[in-house]
Amino acid sequence: MLSTLPADTGHPSRTTTSAPWWRDAVIYQVYVRSFLDSTGDGIGDLAGVRAGLPYLRKLGVDGIWLSPFYPSPQHDHGYDVADYCGVDPVYGDLAEFDRLVADARRLGLRLLLDIVPNHCSSEHPWFREALAAGPGSAPRSRFHFAPGRGPDGAEPPNNWRAMFGGPAWSRVQEPDGTPGEWYLHLFTPEQPDLNWRDPAVGDDFEQVLRFWLDRGVDGFRIDVAAGLFKHPELPDSDDPGADERARDAVNQLAWNRPEVHGVWRRWRSVCEEYTARDGHERLLVGEVSVPTAREHADYVRPDELHQAFFFDLLSAPWDADAFRSTITEAIRDIAGTGSTVTWVLNNHDQVRTVTRYAGEPGVEGSGLGAARARAAALLMLALPGAAYVYQGEELGLPEVLDLPDEVLTDPIFHRTGSRKHVRDGCRVPLPWSGHASPFGFSQGMAGTRPWLPQPEWFAEHATDRALADTRSFWHLYRESLQLRRSLPQLGEGTLRWLDAPPQVLAIARGDGLICAVNFGTEPVPAPVPGSPLLASGPCPDGVLPPATAAWWTAECPTS
């Protein structure tokens, strides 16, 4: 155990409710290779996660979601899976995983795994078998193999482009040594897409779910949950470059196909089978990137996924009208299915809020960005539904923007040569203590080089400093999570908009709590007289400063 980790002071109990635990849960996303390194090799591991559990319990989250730790050649840091039922030696082994499950359960923390059903690694036995079997074989039907176009089949089967840049097809050499068929990969060539029209794929993944459920996990975060099925004829796209431009415009022939909902119904039935055995609800939460909240709602119907990340709040600009519109649409369309909205402001694929909200590219740790990030967090945790927090968010970590090209590992950079969408900056290993790298990330290993270099200014955000400073991001998250558990107005329930000045949002939760956020540049009168129960920054009586959010307990107006 790291000496810098706080002593366990107990996990506050949630207000007693008969509703399933996940409906208003706050889950902490652990990017395993960047959380805590127990071996001194510069890469986080499962033993490191286990050592950090008391810290997460003290923070007050309900559970954790682990990024992929399965055996993998690491072309996309674990999202290229070579074995869905194992542990990569760099992260530990199944015995260490079982110890992690046991410790999480003892501390009252739920444990979710990241599962990747859209594609596997080109080193997975399924794909190796497909290559060896040749055209027309049953093993090849697990993937999207097709003959090329043009003379000698030298052109890809269609014009689709990959999410990470370049063509979405690669040609293979057949067992006899001749140029042969092409296979589809919507991310990288090392991540061949699985063909979910082959029943064997669905059967295999059901066994994967059961393998981990039998080991005691509480559910799964599903990667690329709007993917899986492609148009059966694989026709040309009218907009072949859509996927390369990011997820706001995707190839509708390859994403969000109606057939995918049958998969989630099957997975839901597996989870409910386990729930019926012991009364403990298992959770499915999907990474669903679709154009509208109404389409998003289709994934969380009562017999499909329990939750799906609502990314629109993450992508909303710092503007009161944008936030209000986004929140209103989510509650109207998603909560109407009987599910709850799953809010998120950060994750392992996005620029961190402190930098995103700073308003000036290249401003690391800007005071404005930090103030806005604190206010957005307090608003998110006041909204009805569930919330996911990405590691380091509770430390106010900015994005690391100046990683040199030679250390970048993101396949987006290596496929495109552009830093525009590179994700390494939010994945730099966490600072735990001290004044120099590795900042306690590698236990007792002074001089260890983390897999991505940590900047000197990480010292300002180290966990030990955050715990000692009652004004830190960490204490804001800790206090808001404590209140979220103890106040019946928060968590699941209804929301009412209150009258407020321009660029101010004010919501009422239940009959006794108000949250207000000032998105403007000037102080405004507070919606409730007196000092707030909790504020994201200095908040004098009767005034709500710019880039500040606050919670008040008071009799809420009726309109």
PDB file of N, CA, C and O in Angstrom, residues 379-414:
ATOM      1  N   LEU A 379     -22.596  20.838 -11.135  1.00  0.00           N
ATOM      2  CA  LEU A 379     -23.868  20.731 -11.847  1.00  0.00           C
ATOM      3  C   LEU A 379     -24.155  19.280 -12.211  1.00  0.00           C
ATOM      4  O   LEU A 379     -25.271  18.785 -11.994  1.00  0.00           O
ATOM      5  N   MET A 380     -23.177  18.578 -12.774  1.00  0.00           N
ATOM      6  CA  MET A 380     -23.397  17.187 -13.175  1.00  0.00           C
ATOM      7  C   MET A 380     -23.861  16.340 -11.998  1.00  0.00           C
ATOM      8  O   MET A 380     -24.789  15.527 -12.114  1.00  0.00           O
ATOM      9  N   LEU A 381     -23.229  16.529 -10.837  1.00  0.00           N
ATOM     10  CA  LEU A 381     -23.568  15.709  -9.679  1.00  0.00           C
ATOM     11  C   LEU A 381     -24.889  16.112  -9.036  1.00  0.00           C
ATOM     12  O   LEU A 381     -25.398  15.406  -8.162  1.00  0.00           O
ATOM     13  N   ALA A 382     -25.460  17.236  -9.485  1.00  0.00           N
ATOM     14  CA  ALA A 382     -26.791  17.633  -9.017  1.00  0.00           C
ATOM     15  C   ALA A 382     -27.897  17.144  -9.940  1.00  0.00           C
ATOM     16  O   ALA A 382     -29.079  17.253  -9.592  1.00  0.00           O
ATOM     17  N   LEU A 383     -27.545  16.611 -11.097  1.00  0.00           N
ATOM     18  CA  LEU A 383     -28.559  16.182 -12.065  1.00  0.00           C
ATOM     19  C   LEU A 383     -29.122  14.810 -11.705  1.00  0.00           C
ATOM     20  O   LEU A 383     -28.424  13.982 -11.116  1.00  0.00           O
ATOM     21  N   PRO A 384     -30.367  14.540 -12.067  1.00  0.00           N
ATOM     22  CA  PRO A 384     -30.943  13.225 -11.791  1.00  0.00           C
ATOM     23  C   PRO A 384     -30.318  12.153 -12.665  1.00  0.00           C
ATOM     24  O   PRO A 384     -30.107  12.352 -13.861  1.00  0.00           O
ATOM     25  N   GLY A 385     -29.992  11.031 -12.080  1.00  0.00           N
ATOM     26  CA  GLY A 385     -29.412   9.927 -12.831  1.00  0.00           C
ATOM     27  C   GLY A 385     -28.070   9.519 -12.278  1.00  0.00           C
ATOM     28  O   GLY A 385     -27.725   9.790 -11.127  1.00  0.00           O
ATOM     29  N   ALA A 386     -27.274   8.847 -13.127  1.00  0.00           N
ATOM     30  CA  ALA A 386     -25.962   8.345 -12.745  1.00  0.00           C
ATOM     31  C   ALA A 386     -24.880   9.246 -13.326  1.00  0.00           C
ATOM     32  O   ALA A 386     -25.132  10.050 -14.227  1.00  0.00           O
ATOM     33  N   ALA A 387     -23.653   9.107 -12.805  1.00  0.00           N
ATOM     34  CA  ALA A 387     -22.532   9.903 -13.298  1.00  0.00           C
ATOM     35  C   ALA A 387     -21.269   9.053 -13.276  1.00  0.00           C
ATOM     36  O   ALA A 387     -21.094   8.196 -12.405  1.00  0.00           O
ATOM     37  N   TYR A 388     -20.391   9.303 -14.243  1.00  0.00           N
ATOM     38  CA  TYR A 388     -19.101   8.626 -14.321  1.00  0.00           C
ATOM     39  C   TYR A 388     -18.000   9.670 -14.252  1.00  0.00           C
ATOM     40  O   TYR A 388     -18.066  10.708 -14.923  1.00  0.00           O
ATOM     41  N   VAL A 389     -16.996   9.396 -13.424  1.00  0.00           N
ATOM     42  CA  VAL A 389     -15.878  10.305 -13.184  1.00  0.00           C
ATOM     43  C   VAL A 389     -14.610   9.629 -13.693  1.00  0.00           C
ATOM     44  O   VAL A 389     -14.330   8.472 -13.342  1.00  0.00           O
ATOM     45  N   TYR A 390     -13.836  10.325 -14.502  1.00  0.00           N
ATOM     46  CA  TYR A 390     -12.602   9.766 -15.048  1.00  0.00           C
ATOM     47  C   TYR A 390     -11.439  10.064 -14.117  1.00  0.00           C
ATOM     48  O   TYR A 390     -11.313  11.166 -13.595  1.00  0.00           O
ATOM     49  N   GLN A 391     -10.553   9.082 -13.935  1.00  0.00           N
ATOM     50  CA  GLN A 391      -9.453   9.244 -12.997  1.00  0.00           C
ATOM     51  C   GLN A 391      -8.666  10.533 -13.264  1.00  0.00           C
ATOM     52  O   GLN A 391      -8.371  10.879 -14.405  1.00  0.00           O
ATOM     53  N   GLY A 392      -8.350  11.257 -12.198  1.00  0.00           N
ATOM     54  CA  GLY A 392      -7.666  12.541 -12.307  1.00  0.00           C
ATOM     55  C   GLY A 392      -8.612  13.712 -12.393  1.00  0.00           C
ATOM     56  O   GLY A 392      -8.217  14.853 -12.139  1.00  0.00           O
ATOM     57  N   GLU A 393      -9.864  13.450 -12.755  1.00  0.00           N
ATOM     58  CA  GLU A 393     -10.879  14.511 -12.776  1.00  0.00           C
ATOM     59  C   GLU A 393     -11.035  15.114 -11.385  1.00  0.00           C
ATOM     60  O   GLU A 393     -11.187  16.335 -11.236  1.00  0.00           O
ATOM     61  N   GLU A 394     -10.963  14.238 -10.370  1.00  0.00           N
ATOM     62  CA  GLU A 394     -11.128  14.708  -8.997  1.00  0.00           C
ATOM     63  C   GLU A 394      -9.889  15.459  -8.496  1.00  0.00           C
ATOM     64  O   GLU A 394      -9.923  16.041  -7.409  1.00  0.00           O
ATOM     65  N   LEU A 395      -8.815  15.447  -9.272  1.00  0.00           N
ATOM     66  CA  LEU A 395      -7.606  16.205  -8.938  1.00  0.00           C
ATOM     67  C   LEU A 395      -7.504  17.508  -9.724  1.00  0.00           C
ATOM     68  O   LEU A 395      -6.560  18.273  -9.529  1.00  0.00           O
ATOM     69  N   GLY A 396      -8.458  17.738 -10.614  1.00  0.00           N
ATOM     70  CA  GLY A 396      -8.392  18.927 -11.455  1.00  0.00           C
ATOM     71  C   GLY A 396      -7.257  18.866 -12.457  1.00  0.00           C
ATOM     72  O   GLY A 396      -6.715  19.909 -12.859  1.00  0.00           O
ATOM     73  N   LEU A 397      -6.891  17.685 -12.904  1.00  0.00           N
ATOM     74  CA  LEU A 397      -5.785  17.556 -13.851  1.00  0.00           C
ATOM     75  C   LEU A 397      -6.130  18.215 -15.179  1.00  0.00           C
ATOM     76  O   LEU A 397      -7.180  17.941 -15.756  1.00  0.00           O
ATOM     77  N   PRO A 398      -5.250  19.063 -15.704  1.00  0.00           N
ATOM     78  CA  PRO A 398      -5.412  19.545 -17.073  1.00  0.00           C
ATOM     79  C   PRO A 398      -4.893  18.499 -18.064  1.00  0.00           C
ATOM     80  O   PRO A 398      -4.243  17.513 -17.687  1.00  0.00           O
ATOM     81  N   GLU A 399      -5.166  18.711 -19.325  1.00  0.00           N
ATOM     82  CA  GLU A 399      -4.601  17.902 -20.403  1.00  0.00           C
ATOM     83  C   GLU A 399      -3.103  18.200 -20.516  1.00  0.00           C
ATOM     84  O   GLU A 399      -2.658  19.339 -20.363  1.00  0.00           O
ATOM     85  N   VAL A 400      -2.316  17.160 -20.792  1.00  0.00           N
ATOM     86  CA  VAL A 400      -0.897  17.358 -21.096  1.00  0.00           C
ATOM     87  C   VAL A 400      -0.788  17.561 -22.600  1.00  0.00           C
ATOM     88  O   VAL A 400      -0.982  16.627 -23.383  1.00  0.00           O
ATOM     89  N   LEU A 401      -0.507  18.779 -23.014  1.00  0.00           N
ATOM     90  CA  LEU A 401      -0.583  19.157 -24.427  1.00  0.00           C
ATOM     91  C   LEU A 401       0.752  19.099 -25.153  1.00  0.00           C
ATOM     92  O   LEU A 401       0.777  19.145 -26.385  1.00  0.00           O
ATOM     93  N   ASP A 402       1.855  19.023 -24.429  1.00  0.00           N
ATOM     94  CA  ASP A 402       3.158  19.164 -25.074  1.00  0.00           C
ATOM     95  C   ASP A 402       3.979  17.881 -25.052  1.00  0.00           C
ATOM     96  O   ASP A 402       5.217  17.925 -25.037  1.00  0.00           O
ATOM     97  N   LEU A 403       3.319  16.722 -25.041  1.00  0.00           N
ATOM     98  CA  LEU A 403       4.058  15.470 -25.166  1.00  0.00           C
ATOM     99  C   LEU A 403       4.791  15.459 -26.511  1.00  0.00           C
ATOM    100  O   LEU A 403       4.181  15.725 -27.559  1.00  0.00           O
ATOM    101  N   PRO A 404       6.083  15.164 -26.542  1.00  0.00           N
ATOM    102  CA  PRO A 404       6.800  15.141 -27.820  1.00  0.00           C
ATOM    103  C   PRO A 404       6.309  14.007 -28.715  1.00  0.00           C
ATOM    104  O   PRO A 404       5.834  12.969 -28.233  1.00  0.00           O
ATOM    105  N   ASP A 405       6.426  14.209 -30.007  1.00  0.00           N
ATOM    106  CA  ASP A 405       5.940  13.224 -30.970  1.00  0.00           C
ATOM    107  C   ASP A 405       6.497  11.835 -30.704  1.00  0.00           C
ATOM    108  O   ASP A 405       5.799  10.826 -30.870  1.00  0.00           O
ATOM    109  N   GLU A 406       7.757  11.767 -30.282  1.00  0.00           N
ATOM    110  CA  GLU A 406       8.405  10.458 -30.163  1.00  0.00           C
ATOM    111  C   GLU A 406       7.852   9.614 -29.026  1.00  0.00           C
ATOM    112  O   GLU A 406       8.108   8.403 -28.978  1.00  0.00           O
ATOM    113  N   VAL A 407       7.097  10.203 -28.081  1.00  0.00           N
ATOM    114  CA  VAL A 407       6.542   9.394 -26.988  1.00  0.00           C
ATOM    115  C   VAL A 407       5.070   9.067 -27.210  1.00  0.00           C
ATOM    116  O   VAL A 407       4.495   8.285 -26.460  1.00  0.00           O
ATOM    117  N   LEU A 408       4.443   9.674 -28.214  1.00  0.00           N
ATOM    118  CA  LEU A 408       3.020   9.435 -28.442  1.00  0.00           C
ATOM    119  C   LEU A 408       2.780   7.987 -28.837  1.00  0.00           C
ATOM    120  O   LEU A 408       3.497   7.420 -29.663  1.00  0.00           O
ATOM    121  N   THR A 409       1.758   7.387 -28.244  1.00  0.00           N
ATOM    122  CA  THR A 409       1.429   5.985 -28.501  1.00  0.00           C
ATOM    123  C   THR A 409       0.088   5.805 -29.189  1.00  0.00           C
ATOM    124  O   THR A 409      -0.232   4.701 -29.620  1.00  0.00           O
ATOM    125  N   ASP A 410      -0.707   6.852 -29.271  1.00  0.00           N
ATOM    126  CA  ASP A 410      -2.063   6.750 -29.810  1.00  0.00           C
ATOM    127  C   ASP A 410      -2.016   6.360 -31.288  1.00  0.00           C
ATOM    128  O   ASP A 410      -1.357   7.036 -32.093  1.00  0.00           O
ATOM    129  N   PRO A 411      -2.712   5.280 -31.679  1.00  0.00           N
ATOM    130  CA  PRO A 411      -2.704   4.905 -33.100  1.00  0.00           C
ATOM    131  C   PRO A 411      -3.284   5.983 -34.010  1.00  0.00           C
ATOM    132  O   PRO A 411      -2.984   5.987 -35.211  1.00  0.00           O
ATOM    133  N   ILE A 412      -4.098   6.891 -33.476  1.00  0.00           N
ATOM    134  CA  ILE A 412      -4.605   7.977 -34.300  1.00  0.00           C
ATOM    135  C   ILE A 412      -3.442   8.804 -34.841  1.00  0.00           C
ATOM    136  O   ILE A 412      -3.405   9.173 -36.022  1.00  0.00           O
ATOM    137  N   PHE A 413      -2.467   9.098 -33.980  1.00  0.00           N
ATOM    138  CA  PHE A 413      -1.306   9.876 -34.414  1.00  0.00           C
ATOM    139  C   PHE A 413      -0.499   9.107 -35.448  1.00  0.00           C
ATOM    140  O   PHE A 413      -0.083   9.653 -36.478  1.00  0.00           O
ATOM    141  N   HIS A 414      -0.288   7.834 -35.206  1.00  0.00           N
ATOM    142  CA  HIS A 414       0.555   7.055 -36.111  1.00  0.00           C
ATOM    143  C   HIS A 414      -0.151   6.743 -37.427  1.00  0.00           C
ATOM    144  O   HIS A 414       0.520   6.526 -38.444  1.00  0.00           O
TER     145      HIS A 414
END
